[in-house]
Tab-separated table of N, CA and C in Angstrom:
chain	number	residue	atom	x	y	z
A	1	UNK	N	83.792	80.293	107.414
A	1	UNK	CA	84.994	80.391	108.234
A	1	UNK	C	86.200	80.699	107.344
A	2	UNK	N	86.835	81.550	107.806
A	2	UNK	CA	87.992	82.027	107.144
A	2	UNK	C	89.503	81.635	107.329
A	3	UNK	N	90.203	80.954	106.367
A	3	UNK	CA	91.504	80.058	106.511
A	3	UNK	C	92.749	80.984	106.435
A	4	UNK	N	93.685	80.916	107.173
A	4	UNK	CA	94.630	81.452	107.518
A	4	UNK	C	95.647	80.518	106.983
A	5	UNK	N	96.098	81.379	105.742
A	5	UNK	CA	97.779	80.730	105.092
A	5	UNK	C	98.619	81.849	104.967
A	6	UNK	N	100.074	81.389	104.379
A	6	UNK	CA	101.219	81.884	104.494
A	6	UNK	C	100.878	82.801	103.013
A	7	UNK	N	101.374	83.807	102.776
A	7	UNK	CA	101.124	84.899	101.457
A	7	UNK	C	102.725	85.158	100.910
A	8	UNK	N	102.998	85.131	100.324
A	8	UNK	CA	104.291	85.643	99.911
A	8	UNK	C	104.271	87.038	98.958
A	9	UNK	N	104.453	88.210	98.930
A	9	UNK	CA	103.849	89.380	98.462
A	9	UNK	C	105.667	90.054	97.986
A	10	UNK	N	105.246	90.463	96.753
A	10	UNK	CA	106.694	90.864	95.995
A	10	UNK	C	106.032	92.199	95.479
A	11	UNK	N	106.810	93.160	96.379
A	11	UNK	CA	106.059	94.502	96.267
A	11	UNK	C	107.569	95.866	95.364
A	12	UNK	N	107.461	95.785	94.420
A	12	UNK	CA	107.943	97.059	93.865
A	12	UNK	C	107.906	98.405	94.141
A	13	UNK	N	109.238	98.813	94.863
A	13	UNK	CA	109.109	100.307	95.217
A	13	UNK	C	109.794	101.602	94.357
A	14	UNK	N	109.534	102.102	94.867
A	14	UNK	CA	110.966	102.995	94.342
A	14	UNK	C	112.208	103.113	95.553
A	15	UNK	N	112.952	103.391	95.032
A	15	UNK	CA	114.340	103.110	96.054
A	15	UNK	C	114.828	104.662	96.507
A	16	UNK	N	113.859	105.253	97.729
A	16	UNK	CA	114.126	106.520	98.454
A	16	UNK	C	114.112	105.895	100.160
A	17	UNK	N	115.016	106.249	100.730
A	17	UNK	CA	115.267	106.388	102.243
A	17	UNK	C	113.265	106.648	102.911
A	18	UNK	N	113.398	105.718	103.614
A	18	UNK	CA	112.173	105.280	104.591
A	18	UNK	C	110.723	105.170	103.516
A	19	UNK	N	111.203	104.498	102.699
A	19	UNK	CA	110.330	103.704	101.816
A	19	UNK	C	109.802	102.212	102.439
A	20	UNK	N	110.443	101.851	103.128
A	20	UNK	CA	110.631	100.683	103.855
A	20	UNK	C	110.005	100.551	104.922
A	21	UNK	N	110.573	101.962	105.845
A	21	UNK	CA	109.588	102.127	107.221
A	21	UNK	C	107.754	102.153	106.817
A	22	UNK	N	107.972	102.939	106.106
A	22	UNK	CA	106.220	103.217	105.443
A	22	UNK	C	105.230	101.840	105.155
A	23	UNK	N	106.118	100.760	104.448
A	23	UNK	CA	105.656	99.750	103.904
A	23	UNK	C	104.962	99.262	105.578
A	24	UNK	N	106.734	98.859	106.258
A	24	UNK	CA	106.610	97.656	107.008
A	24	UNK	C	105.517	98.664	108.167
A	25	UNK	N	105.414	99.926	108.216
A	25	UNK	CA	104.437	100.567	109.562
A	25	UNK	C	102.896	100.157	108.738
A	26	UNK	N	102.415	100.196	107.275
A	26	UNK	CA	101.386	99.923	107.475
A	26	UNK	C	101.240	98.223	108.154
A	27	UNK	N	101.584	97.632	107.853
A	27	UNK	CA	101.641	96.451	108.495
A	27	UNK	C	101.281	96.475	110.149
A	28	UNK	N	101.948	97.318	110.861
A	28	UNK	CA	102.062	97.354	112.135
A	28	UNK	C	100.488	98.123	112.318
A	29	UNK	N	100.415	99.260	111.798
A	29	UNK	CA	99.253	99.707	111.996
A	29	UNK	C	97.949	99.368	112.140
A	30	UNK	N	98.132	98.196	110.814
A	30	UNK	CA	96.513	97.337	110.714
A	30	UNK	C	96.766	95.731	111.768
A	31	UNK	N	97.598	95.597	112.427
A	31	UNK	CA	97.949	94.741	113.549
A	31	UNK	C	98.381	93.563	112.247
A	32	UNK	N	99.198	93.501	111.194
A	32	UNK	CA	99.306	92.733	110.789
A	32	UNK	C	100.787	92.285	111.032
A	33	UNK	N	100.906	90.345	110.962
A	33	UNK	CA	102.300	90.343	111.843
A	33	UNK	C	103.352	89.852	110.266
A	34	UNK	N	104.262	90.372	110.383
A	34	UNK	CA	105.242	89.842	108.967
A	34	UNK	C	106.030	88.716	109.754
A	35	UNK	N	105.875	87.690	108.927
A	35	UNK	CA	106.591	86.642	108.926
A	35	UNK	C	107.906	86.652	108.111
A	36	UNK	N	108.217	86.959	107.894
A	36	UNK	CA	109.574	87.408	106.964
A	36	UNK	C	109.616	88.687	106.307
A	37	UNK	N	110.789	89.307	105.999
A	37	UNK	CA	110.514	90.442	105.182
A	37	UNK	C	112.206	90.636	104.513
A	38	UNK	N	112.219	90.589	103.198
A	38	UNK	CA	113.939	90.742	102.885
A	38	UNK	C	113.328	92.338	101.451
A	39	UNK	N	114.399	93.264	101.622
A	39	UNK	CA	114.283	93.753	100.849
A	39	UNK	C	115.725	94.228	100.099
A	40	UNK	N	115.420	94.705	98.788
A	40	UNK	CA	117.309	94.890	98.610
A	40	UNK	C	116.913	95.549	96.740
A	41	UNK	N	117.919	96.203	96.613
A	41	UNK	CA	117.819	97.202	95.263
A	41	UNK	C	117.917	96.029	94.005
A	42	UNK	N	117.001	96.814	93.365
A	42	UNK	CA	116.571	95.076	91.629
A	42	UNK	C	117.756	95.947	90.874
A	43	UNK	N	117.819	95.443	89.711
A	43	UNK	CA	118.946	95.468	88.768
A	43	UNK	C	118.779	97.395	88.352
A	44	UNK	N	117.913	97.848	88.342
A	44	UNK	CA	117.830	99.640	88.302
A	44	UNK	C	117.992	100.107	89.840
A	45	UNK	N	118.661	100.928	89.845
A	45	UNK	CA	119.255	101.398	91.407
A	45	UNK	C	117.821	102.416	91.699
A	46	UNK	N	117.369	102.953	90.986
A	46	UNK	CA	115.838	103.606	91.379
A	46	UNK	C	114.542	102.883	91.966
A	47	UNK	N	114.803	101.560	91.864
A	47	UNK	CA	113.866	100.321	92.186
A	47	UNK	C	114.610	99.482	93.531
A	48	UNK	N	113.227	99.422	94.414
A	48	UNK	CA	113.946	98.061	95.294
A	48	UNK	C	112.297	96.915	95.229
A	49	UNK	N	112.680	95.638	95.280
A	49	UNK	CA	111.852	94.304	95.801
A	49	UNK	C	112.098	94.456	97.103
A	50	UNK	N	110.246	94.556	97.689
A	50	UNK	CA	110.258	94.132	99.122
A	50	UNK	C	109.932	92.758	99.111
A	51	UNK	N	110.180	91.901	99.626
A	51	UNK	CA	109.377	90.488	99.582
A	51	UNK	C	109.038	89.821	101.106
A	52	UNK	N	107.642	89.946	101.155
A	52	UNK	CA	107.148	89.961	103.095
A	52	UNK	C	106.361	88.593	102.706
A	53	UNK	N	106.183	88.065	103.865
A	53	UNK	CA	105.521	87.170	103.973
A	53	UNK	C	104.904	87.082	105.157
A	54	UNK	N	103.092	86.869	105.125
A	54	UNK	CA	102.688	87.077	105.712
A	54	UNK	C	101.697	85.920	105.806
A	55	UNK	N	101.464	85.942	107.141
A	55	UNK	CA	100.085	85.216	107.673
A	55	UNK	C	98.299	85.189	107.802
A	56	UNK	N	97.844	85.006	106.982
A	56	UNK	CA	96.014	85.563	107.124
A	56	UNK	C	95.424	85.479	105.883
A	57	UNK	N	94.112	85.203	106.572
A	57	UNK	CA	93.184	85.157	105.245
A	57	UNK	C	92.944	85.770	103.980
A	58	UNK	N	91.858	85.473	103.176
A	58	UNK	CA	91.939	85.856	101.788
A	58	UNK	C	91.384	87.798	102.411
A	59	UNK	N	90.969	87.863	103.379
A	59	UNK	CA	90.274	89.144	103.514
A	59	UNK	C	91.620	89.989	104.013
A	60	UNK	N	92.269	89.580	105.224
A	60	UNK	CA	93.192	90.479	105.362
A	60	UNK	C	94.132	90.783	103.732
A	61	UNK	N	94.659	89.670	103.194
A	61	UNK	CA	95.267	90.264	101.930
A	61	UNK	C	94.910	90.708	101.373
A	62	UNK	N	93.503	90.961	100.850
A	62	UNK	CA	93.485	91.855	100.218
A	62	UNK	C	93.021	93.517	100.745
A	63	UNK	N	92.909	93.271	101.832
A	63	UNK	CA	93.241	94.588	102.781
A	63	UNK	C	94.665	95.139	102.740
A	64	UNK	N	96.022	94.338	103.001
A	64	UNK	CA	96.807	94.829	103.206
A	64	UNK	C	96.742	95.344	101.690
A	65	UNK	N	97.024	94.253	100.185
A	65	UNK	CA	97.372	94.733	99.430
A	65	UNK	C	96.448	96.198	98.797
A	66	UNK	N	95.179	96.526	99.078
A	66	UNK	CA	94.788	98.089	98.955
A	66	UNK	C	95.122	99.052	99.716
A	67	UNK	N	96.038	98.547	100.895
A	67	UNK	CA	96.454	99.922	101.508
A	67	UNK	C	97.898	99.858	100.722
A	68	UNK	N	98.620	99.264	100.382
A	68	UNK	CA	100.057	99.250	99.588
A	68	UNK	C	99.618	99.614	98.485
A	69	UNK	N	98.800	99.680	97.692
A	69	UNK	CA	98.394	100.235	96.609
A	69	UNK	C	98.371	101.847	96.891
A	70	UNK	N	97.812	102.137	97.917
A	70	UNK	CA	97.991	103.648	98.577
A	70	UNK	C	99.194	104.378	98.692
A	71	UNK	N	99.895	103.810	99.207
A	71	UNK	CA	101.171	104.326	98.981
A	71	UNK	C	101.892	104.814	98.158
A	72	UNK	N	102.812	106.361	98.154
A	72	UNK	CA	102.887	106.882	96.882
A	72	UNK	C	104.264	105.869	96.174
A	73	UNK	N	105.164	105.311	97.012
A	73	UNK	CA	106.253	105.048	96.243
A	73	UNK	C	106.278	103.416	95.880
A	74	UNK	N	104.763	102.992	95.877
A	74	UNK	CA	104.784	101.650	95.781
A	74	UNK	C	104.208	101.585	94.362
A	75	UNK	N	105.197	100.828	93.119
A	75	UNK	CA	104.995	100.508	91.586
A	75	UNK	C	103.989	99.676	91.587
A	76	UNK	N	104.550	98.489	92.029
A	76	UNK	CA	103.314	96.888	91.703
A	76	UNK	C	103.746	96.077	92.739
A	77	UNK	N	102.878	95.191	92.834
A	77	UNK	CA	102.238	94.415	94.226
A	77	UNK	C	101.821	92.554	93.180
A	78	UNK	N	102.737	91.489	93.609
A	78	UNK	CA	102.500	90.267	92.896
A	78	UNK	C	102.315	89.804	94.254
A	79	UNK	N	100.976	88.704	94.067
A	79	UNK	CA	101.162	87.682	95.320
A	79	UNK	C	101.768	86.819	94.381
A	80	UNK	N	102.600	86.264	95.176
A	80	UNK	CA	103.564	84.934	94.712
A	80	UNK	C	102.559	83.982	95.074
A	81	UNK	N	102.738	82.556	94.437
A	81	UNK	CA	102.256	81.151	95.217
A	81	UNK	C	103.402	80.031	94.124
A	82	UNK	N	103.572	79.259	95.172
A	82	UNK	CA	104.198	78.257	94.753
A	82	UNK	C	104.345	78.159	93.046
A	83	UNK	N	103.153	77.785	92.346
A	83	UNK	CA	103.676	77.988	91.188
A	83	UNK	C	103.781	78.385	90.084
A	84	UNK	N	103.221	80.127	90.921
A	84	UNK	CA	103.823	80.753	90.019
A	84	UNK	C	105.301	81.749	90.282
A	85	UNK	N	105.794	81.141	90.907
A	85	UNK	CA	107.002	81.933	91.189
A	85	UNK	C	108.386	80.853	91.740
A	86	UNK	N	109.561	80.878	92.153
A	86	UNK	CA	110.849	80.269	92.141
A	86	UNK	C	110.776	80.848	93.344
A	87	UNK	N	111.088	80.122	94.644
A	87	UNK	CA	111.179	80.942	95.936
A	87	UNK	C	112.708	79.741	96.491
A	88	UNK	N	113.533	81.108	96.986
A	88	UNK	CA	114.345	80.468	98.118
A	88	UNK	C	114.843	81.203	99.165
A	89	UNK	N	115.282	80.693	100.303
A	89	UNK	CA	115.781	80.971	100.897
A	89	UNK	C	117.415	81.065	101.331
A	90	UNK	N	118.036	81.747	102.289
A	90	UNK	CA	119.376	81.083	102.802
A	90	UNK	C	118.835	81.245	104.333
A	91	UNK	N	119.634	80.226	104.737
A	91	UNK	CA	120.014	79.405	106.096
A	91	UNK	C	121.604	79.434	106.344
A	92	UNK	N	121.674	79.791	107.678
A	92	UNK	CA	123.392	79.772	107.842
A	92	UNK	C	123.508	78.907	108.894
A	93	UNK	N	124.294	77.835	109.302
A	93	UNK	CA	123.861	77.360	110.772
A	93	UNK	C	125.815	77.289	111.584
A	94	UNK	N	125.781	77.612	112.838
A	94	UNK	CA	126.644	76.967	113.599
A	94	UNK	C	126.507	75.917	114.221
A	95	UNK	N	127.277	74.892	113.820
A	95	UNK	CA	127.125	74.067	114.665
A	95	UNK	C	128.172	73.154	115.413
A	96	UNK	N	128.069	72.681	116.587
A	96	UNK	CA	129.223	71.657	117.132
A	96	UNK	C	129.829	70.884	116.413
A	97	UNK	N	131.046	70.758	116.217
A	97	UNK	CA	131.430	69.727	114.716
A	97	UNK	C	132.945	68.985	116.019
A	98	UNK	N	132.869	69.141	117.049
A	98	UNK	CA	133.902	68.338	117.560
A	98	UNK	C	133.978	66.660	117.261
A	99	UNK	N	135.437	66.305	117.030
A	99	UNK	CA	135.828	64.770	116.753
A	99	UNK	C	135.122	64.085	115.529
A	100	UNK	N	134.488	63.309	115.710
A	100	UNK	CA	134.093	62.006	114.733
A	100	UNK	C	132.774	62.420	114.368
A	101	UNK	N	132.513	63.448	115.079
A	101	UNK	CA	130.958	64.475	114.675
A	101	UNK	C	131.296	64.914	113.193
A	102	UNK	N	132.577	65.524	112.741
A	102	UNK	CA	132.525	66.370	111.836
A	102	UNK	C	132.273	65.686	110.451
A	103	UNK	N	133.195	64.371	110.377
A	103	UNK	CA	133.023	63.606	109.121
A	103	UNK	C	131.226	63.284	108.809
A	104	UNK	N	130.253	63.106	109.537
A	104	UNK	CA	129.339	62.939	109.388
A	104	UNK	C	128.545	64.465	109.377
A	105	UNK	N	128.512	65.358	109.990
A	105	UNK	CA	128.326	66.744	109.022
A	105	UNK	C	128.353	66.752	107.505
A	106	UNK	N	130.106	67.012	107.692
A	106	UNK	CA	130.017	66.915	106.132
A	106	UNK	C	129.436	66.151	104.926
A	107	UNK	N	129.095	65.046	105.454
A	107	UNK	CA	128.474	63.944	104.228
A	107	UNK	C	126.695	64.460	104.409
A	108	UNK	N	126.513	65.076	105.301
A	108	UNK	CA	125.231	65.804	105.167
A	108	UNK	C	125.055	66.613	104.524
A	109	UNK	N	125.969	67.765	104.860
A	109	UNK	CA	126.431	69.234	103.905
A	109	UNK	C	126.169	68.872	102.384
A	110	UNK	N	127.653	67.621	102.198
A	110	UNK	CA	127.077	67.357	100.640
A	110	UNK	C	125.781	66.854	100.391
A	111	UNK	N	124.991	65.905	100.769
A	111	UNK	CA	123.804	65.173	100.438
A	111	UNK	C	122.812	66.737	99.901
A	112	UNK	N	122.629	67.705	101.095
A	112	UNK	CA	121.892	68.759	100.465
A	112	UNK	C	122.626	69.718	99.996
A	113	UNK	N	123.498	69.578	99.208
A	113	UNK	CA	124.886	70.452	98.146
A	113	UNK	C	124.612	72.014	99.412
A	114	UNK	N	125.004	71.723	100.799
A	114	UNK	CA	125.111	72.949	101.242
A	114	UNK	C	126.678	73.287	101.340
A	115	UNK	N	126.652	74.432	101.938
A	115	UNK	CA	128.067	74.673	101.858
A	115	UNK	C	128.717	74.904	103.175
A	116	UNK	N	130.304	74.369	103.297
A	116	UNK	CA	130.940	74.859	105.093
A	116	UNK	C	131.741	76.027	104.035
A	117	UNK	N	131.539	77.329	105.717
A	117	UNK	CA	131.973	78.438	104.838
A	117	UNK	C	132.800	79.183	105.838
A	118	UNK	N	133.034	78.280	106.846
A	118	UNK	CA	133.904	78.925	108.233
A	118	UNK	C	134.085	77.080	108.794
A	119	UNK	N	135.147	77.618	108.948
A	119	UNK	CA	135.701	75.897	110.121
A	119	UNK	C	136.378	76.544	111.177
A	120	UNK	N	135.900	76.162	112.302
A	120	UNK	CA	136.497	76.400	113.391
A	120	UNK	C	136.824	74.779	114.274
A	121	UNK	N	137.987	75.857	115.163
A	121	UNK	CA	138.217	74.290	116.085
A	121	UNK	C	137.002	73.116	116.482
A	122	UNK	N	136.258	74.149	117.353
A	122	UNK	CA	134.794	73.189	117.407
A	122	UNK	C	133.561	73.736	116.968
A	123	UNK	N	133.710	73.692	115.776
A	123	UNK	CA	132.435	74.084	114.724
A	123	UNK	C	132.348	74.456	113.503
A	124	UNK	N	131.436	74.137	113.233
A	124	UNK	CA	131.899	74.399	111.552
A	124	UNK	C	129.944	75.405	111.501
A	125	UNK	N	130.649	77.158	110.248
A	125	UNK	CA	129.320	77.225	110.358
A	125	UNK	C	128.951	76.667	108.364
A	126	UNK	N	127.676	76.642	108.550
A	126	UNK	CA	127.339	75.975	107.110
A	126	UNK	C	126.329	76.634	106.382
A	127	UNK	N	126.190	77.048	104.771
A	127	UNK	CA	124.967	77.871	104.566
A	127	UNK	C	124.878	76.801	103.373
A	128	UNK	N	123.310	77.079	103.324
A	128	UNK	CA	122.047	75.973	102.441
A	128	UNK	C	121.015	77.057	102.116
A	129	UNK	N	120.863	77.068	100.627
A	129	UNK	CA	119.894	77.516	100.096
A	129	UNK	C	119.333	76.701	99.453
A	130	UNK	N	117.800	77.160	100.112
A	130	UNK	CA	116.440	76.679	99.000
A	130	UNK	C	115.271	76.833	99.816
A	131	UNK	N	113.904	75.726	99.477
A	131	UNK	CA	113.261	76.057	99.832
A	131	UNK	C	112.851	76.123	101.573
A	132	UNK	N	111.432	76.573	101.696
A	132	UNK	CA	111.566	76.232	103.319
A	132	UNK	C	111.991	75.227	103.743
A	133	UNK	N	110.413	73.755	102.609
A	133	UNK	CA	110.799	72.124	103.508
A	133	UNK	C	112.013	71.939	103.130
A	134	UNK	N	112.829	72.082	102.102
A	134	UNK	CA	114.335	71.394	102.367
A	134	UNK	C	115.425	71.939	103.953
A	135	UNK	N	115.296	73.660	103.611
A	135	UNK	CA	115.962	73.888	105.272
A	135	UNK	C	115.402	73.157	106.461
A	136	UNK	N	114.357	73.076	106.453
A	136	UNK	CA	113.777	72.677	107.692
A	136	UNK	C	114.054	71.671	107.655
A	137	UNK	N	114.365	70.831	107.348
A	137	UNK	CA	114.688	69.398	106.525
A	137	UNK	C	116.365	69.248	107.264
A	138	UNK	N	116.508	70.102	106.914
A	138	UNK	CA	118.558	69.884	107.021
A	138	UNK	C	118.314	70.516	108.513
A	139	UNK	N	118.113	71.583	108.658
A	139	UNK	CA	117.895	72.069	110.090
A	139	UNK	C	117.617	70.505	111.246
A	140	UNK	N	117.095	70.076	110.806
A	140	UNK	CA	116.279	68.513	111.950
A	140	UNK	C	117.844	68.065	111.818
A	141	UNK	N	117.772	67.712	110.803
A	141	UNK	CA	119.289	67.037	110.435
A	141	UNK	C	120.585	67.331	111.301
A	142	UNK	N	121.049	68.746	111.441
A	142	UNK	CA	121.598	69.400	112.268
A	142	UNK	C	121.139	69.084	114.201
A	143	UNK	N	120.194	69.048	113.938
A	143	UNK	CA	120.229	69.265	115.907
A	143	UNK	C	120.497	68.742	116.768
A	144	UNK	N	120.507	67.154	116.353
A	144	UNK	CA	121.297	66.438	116.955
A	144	UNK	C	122.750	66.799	117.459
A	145	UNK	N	123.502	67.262	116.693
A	145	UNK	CA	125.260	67.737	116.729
A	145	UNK	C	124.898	68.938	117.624
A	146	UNK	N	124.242	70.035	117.730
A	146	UNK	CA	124.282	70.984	118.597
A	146	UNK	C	124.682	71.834	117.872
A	147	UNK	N	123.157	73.125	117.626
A	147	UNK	CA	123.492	74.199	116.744
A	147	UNK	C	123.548	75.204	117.742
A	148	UNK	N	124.826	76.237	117.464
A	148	UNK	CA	125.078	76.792	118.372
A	148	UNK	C	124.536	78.159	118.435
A	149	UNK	N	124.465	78.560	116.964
A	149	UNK	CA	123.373	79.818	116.362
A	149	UNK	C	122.739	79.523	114.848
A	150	UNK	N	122.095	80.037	114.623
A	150	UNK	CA	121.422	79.660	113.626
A	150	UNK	C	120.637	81.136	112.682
A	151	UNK	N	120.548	81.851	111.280
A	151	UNK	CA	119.832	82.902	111.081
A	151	UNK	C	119.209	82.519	109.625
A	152	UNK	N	118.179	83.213	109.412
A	152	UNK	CA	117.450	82.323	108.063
A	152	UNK	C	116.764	83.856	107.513
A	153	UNK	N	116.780	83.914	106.089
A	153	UNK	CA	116.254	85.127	105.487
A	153	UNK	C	114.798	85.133	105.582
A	154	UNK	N	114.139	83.781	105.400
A	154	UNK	CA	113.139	83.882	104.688
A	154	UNK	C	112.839	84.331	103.588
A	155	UNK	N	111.756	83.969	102.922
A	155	UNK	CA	112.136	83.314	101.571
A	155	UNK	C	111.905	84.847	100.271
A	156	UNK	N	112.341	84.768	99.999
A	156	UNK	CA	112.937	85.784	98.166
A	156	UNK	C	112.248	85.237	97.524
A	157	UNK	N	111.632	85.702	96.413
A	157	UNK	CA	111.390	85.093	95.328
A	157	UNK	C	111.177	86.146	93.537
A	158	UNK	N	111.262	85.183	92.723
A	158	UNK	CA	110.745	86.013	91.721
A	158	UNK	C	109.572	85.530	90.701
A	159	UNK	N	108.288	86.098	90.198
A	159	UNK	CA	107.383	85.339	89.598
A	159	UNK	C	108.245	84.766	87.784
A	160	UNK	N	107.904	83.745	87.734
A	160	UNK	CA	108.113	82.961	86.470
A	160	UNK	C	108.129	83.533	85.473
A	161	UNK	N	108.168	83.356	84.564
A	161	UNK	CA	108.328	83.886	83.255
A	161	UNK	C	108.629	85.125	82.397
């Protein structure tokens, strides 16, 4: 029987217009579903990190990763895992911060060194980076007060050493 976990895949491209579509359509093609996907140009403007995260067994990954190997503008292909790589995320949240609500926000905010980065009359929005369990963590924390929107990258990463 075949176990279904989370993959975190840090795929090196080259940085040309619908490099991206190509990646994320094989995905669609082989019915595979992305659980996250952030991509953005590495320190050479000719290079971008895709970083997807995906759901499925040891067989689908290494399916997806030989069809990304196919691809002409794809360099190298790392599966990430916990430890071998530094993974975080950002989290932004709105939330209700009216009256005697807000002082207790904030002593949350600090406890997980997040940050208020907009104050409004009734709300304050707040961003927290790191890993999943810590957002998800502060997220619980939050729902009580009433989050009014909420958007999360899913998770970035880079391998160690």
């Amino acid at each position: 029987m075949r176990e279904d976990k989370k993959i975190l895949l840090s795929i090196l491209v080259e940085n040309y217009a619908g490099t991206l579509s190509k990646v994320a359509g094989l995905f669609t093609r082989r019915g595979y579903n992305i659980d996250s996907l952030n991509v953005a140009e590495t320190q050479d403007p000719k290079l971008s990190r895709i970083t997807v995260a995906v759901t499925g067994d040891s067989y689908v990954i290494e399916q997806i990763t030989k069809q990304l190997h196919k691809l002409i503008n794809v360099i190298k292909i790392t599966i990430l895992s916990d430890e071998s790589s530094v993974q975080r995320e950002l989290m932004m949240i709105k939330v209700n911060s009216e009256g005697a609500k807000r002082s207790e926000i904030i002593q949350i905010v600090n406890i997980f060194k997040a940050n208020i980065i907009d104050v409004g009359h009734k709300s304050l929005i707040v961003s927290i980076t790191g890993d999943e369990e810590k957002n998800n963590a502060f997220l619980e924390l939050m729902k009580p007060f009433g989050i009014v929107e909420m958007t999360r990258t899913g998770p970035t990463a880079l391998e160690r050493g």
